[in-house]
């Protein structure tokens, strides 16, 4: 079955209260992991206070259906699709939904992005976001091995 990779970014609408924020993010992750395991979707979600960026990979119909649901979610907005392309293999085979917070220092280290105005995914293309998430999740995997 052919496989697709979808990349988007969005503006984070979750309240900036740290406790609420943590609950909301945990909620999103728990739901994502159940739904994505069911739908043979893998990927990763990156966030900071201002934005989300996410990669979803799997069968086209399942990836499109997940993205439809995600776009309706009012915990974020201004959802911008950067690409949906066929791929030969998964970049996140071990992650129903990997999750990485990103500091400005990480952004500079991994993507060479200027940090003066903070990490801003709207300055990246789909492939740069994909590579950034792949490097960050790989680093997480190595840390736990
Ligand atoms: P249910 O969980 O039964 O939810 C029913 C409806 O209520 C949905 O419309 C849902 O959007 C809404 N809802 C539920 N809880 C809340 C809440 N606390 N606040 C606001 N609305 C709520 N889902 C995936 O399946 N895979 C993903 O990879 C994924 N990534 C996400 C990334 C981000 C940045 C965000 C914000 C959400 C993501 N979601 C993801 C969640 C997605 O938007 C839907 O909420 C979820 O897929 C709905 O699952 P469900 O159909 O089982 O409905």
Coordinates of C-alpha atoms and ligand atoms in Angstrom, one line a residue:
X1 CA 0.0 0.0 0.0
X2 CA 1.4 3.4 -0.9
X3 CA 2.3 5.7 1.9
X4 CA 2.0 9.5 2.2
X5 CA 3.6 12.1 4.4
X6 CA 1.7 15.3 5.4
X7 CA 3.3 18.3 7.1
X8 CA 1.6 21.3 8.5
X9 CA 2.0 24.0 11.1
X10 CA -0.5 26.0 13.1
X11 CA -0.9 28.7 15.8
X12 CA -1.2 27.4 19.3
X13 CA -4.5 28.6 20.9
X14 CA -4.1 26.7 24.2
X15 CA -4.1 29.0 27.3
X16 CA -0.6 29.9 28.4
X17 CA -1.3 28.7 32.0
X18 CA 1.3 25.9 32.4
X19 CA -1.1 23.5 34.2
X20 CA -3.8 23.9 31.6
X21 CA -1.3 23.7 28.9
X22 CA 0.2 20.5 30.1
X23 CA -3.3 18.9 30.5
X24 CA -4.3 20.0 27.0
X25 CA -1.1 18.7 25.4
X26 CA -1.4 15.4 27.2
X27 CA -5.0 15.1 26.1
X28 CA -4.0 15.7 22.5
X29 CA -1.2 13.2 22.7
X30 CA -3.2 10.5 24.3
X31 CA -6.0 10.8 21.7
X32 CA -3.5 11.0 18.9
X33 CA -1.7 7.8 20.0
X34 CA -4.9 5.8 20.2
X35 CA -6.3 7.0 16.9
X36 CA -3.0 6.9 15.0
X37 CA -2.2 3.3 16.2
X38 CA -5.7 2.3 14.9
X39 CA -5.1 4.0 11.6
X40 CA -1.5 2.9 10.9
X41 CA -0.3 6.5 11.2
X42 CA 3.1 7.5 12.6
X43 CA 4.6 10.9 13.0
X44 CA 5.7 13.6 15.4
X45 CA 4.3 16.8 16.9
X46 CA 6.5 19.7 17.8
X47 CA 5.3 22.7 19.9
X48 CA 6.4 25.8 21.6
X49 CA 4.2 28.5 23.2
X50 CA 3.3 30.0 19.9
X51 CA 2.9 27.2 17.4
X52 CA 2.6 23.5 16.5
X53 CA 4.2 21.7 13.6
X54 CA 3.3 18.1 12.8
X55 CA 4.2 15.3 10.5
X56 CA 1.7 12.5 9.8
X57 CA 2.7 9.5 7.7
X58 CA 0.6 6.5 6.6
X59 CA -2.1 5.5 4.1
X60 CA -3.5 8.5 2.2
X61 CA -7.1 8.1 3.2
X62 CA -6.2 7.7 6.9
X63 CA -3.8 10.7 6.9
X64 CA -6.4 12.9 5.1
X65 CA -9.1 11.9 7.6
X66 CA -6.8 12.7 10.6
X67 CA -5.9 16.0 9.1
X68 CA -9.6 16.8 8.6
X69 CA -10.3 16.2 12.3
X70 CA -7.2 18.2 13.3
X71 CA -8.2 21.2 11.2
X72 CA -11.5 21.4 13.1
X73 CA -9.8 21.5 16.5
X74 CA -10.1 24.9 18.2
X75 CA -7.0 24.2 20.4
X76 CA -5.1 25.7 17.4
X77 CA -5.8 27.8 14.3
X78 CA -4.4 29.2 11.1
X79 CA -3.6 25.6 10.1
X80 CA -1.2 25.8 7.1
X81 CA -0.6 22.6 5.0
X82 CA 2.9 22.6 3.7
X83 CA 2.8 19.3 1.7
X84 CA 1.3 15.9 1.3
X85 CA 3.6 13.6 -0.8
X86 CA 4.1 9.9 -1.5
X87 CA 7.1 8.4 0.4
X88 CA 8.9 5.1 0.2
X89 CA 9.4 4.7 3.9
X90 CA 8.4 6.1 7.3
X91 CA 10.7 8.6 9.1
X92 CA 9.0 7.9 12.5
X93 CA 8.4 4.1 12.4
X94 CA 8.5 3.8 16.2
X95 CA 6.2 6.8 17.0
X96 CA 2.4 6.7 16.9
X97 CA 2.9 10.3 17.8
X98 CA 6.4 11.5 18.9
X99 CA 6.3 14.7 20.8
X100 CA 9.0 17.3 21.3
X101 CA 9.0 20.8 22.8
X102 CA 11.5 23.1 21.1
X103 CA 13.6 25.9 22.6
X104 CA 15.0 28.6 20.4
X105 CA 18.4 27.1 21.1
X106 CA 17.3 23.8 19.6
X107 CA 15.9 25.5 16.6
X108 CA 19.2 27.2 15.9
X109 CA 21.1 24.0 16.6
X110 CA 19.0 21.8 14.3
X111 CA 17.8 24.0 11.6
X112 CA 20.1 27.0 11.7
X113 CA 17.1 29.3 12.3
X114 CA 17.7 32.8 13.7
X115 CA 16.4 33.0 17.2
X116 CA 15.9 36.8 17.5
X117 CA 12.1 36.5 17.2
X118 CA 11.8 32.9 18.5
X119 CA 11.1 29.7 16.7
X120 CA 8.6 30.4 13.9
X121 CA 7.7 27.4 11.6
X122 CA 6.2 29.7 9.0
X123 CA 9.7 30.5 8.0
X124 CA 10.4 26.8 7.2
X125 CA 9.2 24.6 4.3
X126 CA 7.7 21.1 4.7
X127 CA 11.0 19.3 4.2
X128 CA 12.8 21.5 6.8
X129 CA 10.1 20.8 9.4
X130 CA 10.2 17.1 8.5
X131 CA 14.0 16.9 9.0
X132 CA 13.8 19.0 12.2
X133 CA 11.3 16.6 13.7
X134 CA 13.1 13.6 12.6
X135 CA 16.4 14.8 14.1
X136 CA 14.7 15.7 17.4
X137 CA 12.8 12.4 17.8
X138 CA 16.0 10.5 16.9
X139 CA 17.7 12.3 19.7
X140 CA 14.9 11.3 22.1
X141 CA 15.2 7.7 21.0
X142 CA 18.9 7.7 21.5
X143 CA 18.5 9.3 25.0
X144 CA 16.3 6.4 26.1
X145 CA 18.4 3.5 24.6
Ligands
LIG1 P1 -13.4 12.6 20.2 O1 -12.2 12.5 21.1 O2 -14.6 11.8 20.6 O3 -13.8 14.1 20.2 C1 -15.0 14.6 19.6 C2 -14.8 16.1 19.2 O4 -14.5 16.9 20.3 C3 -13.8 16.3 18.2 O5 -14.2 17.3 17.2 C4 -12.6 16.9 19.0 O6 -11.8 17.8 18.1 C5 -13.3 17.7 20.1 N1 -12.6 17.7 21.3 C6 -12.3 16.7 22.1 N2 -11.6 17.1 23.2 C7 -11.4 18.4 23.1 C8 -10.8 19.4 23.9 N3 -10.2 19.1 25.1 N4 -10.8 20.7 23.4 C9 -11.4 21.0 22.3 N5 -12.0 20.1 21.5 C10 -12.0 18.8 21.9 N6 -5.8 13.5 16.5 C11 -5.4 12.4 15.9 O7 -6.2 11.4 15.8 N7 -4.2 12.2 15.5 C12 -3.2 13.2 15.6 O8 -2.0 13.0 15.2 C13 -3.6 14.5 16.2 N8 -2.8 15.5 16.3 C14 -3.2 16.7 16.8 C15 -2.3 17.8 16.8 C16 -2.8 19.0 17.3 C17 -1.8 20.2 17.3 C18 -4.1 19.1 17.8 C19 -4.6 20.5 18.4 C20 -5.0 18.1 17.8 C21 -4.5 16.8 17.3 N9 -5.4 15.7 17.2 C22 -5.0 14.6 16.6 C23 -6.7 15.7 17.8 C24 -7.8 16.0 16.8 O9 -7.8 17.4 16.5 C25 -9.1 15.5 17.3 O10 -9.4 16.1 18.5 C26 -9.2 14.0 17.4 O11 -8.6 13.3 16.3 C27 -10.7 13.6 17.6 O12 -10.7 12.3 17.9 P2 -12.1 11.5 17.9 O13 -12.6 11.5 16.5 O14 -11.8 10.1 18.5 O15 -13.2 12.3 18.6

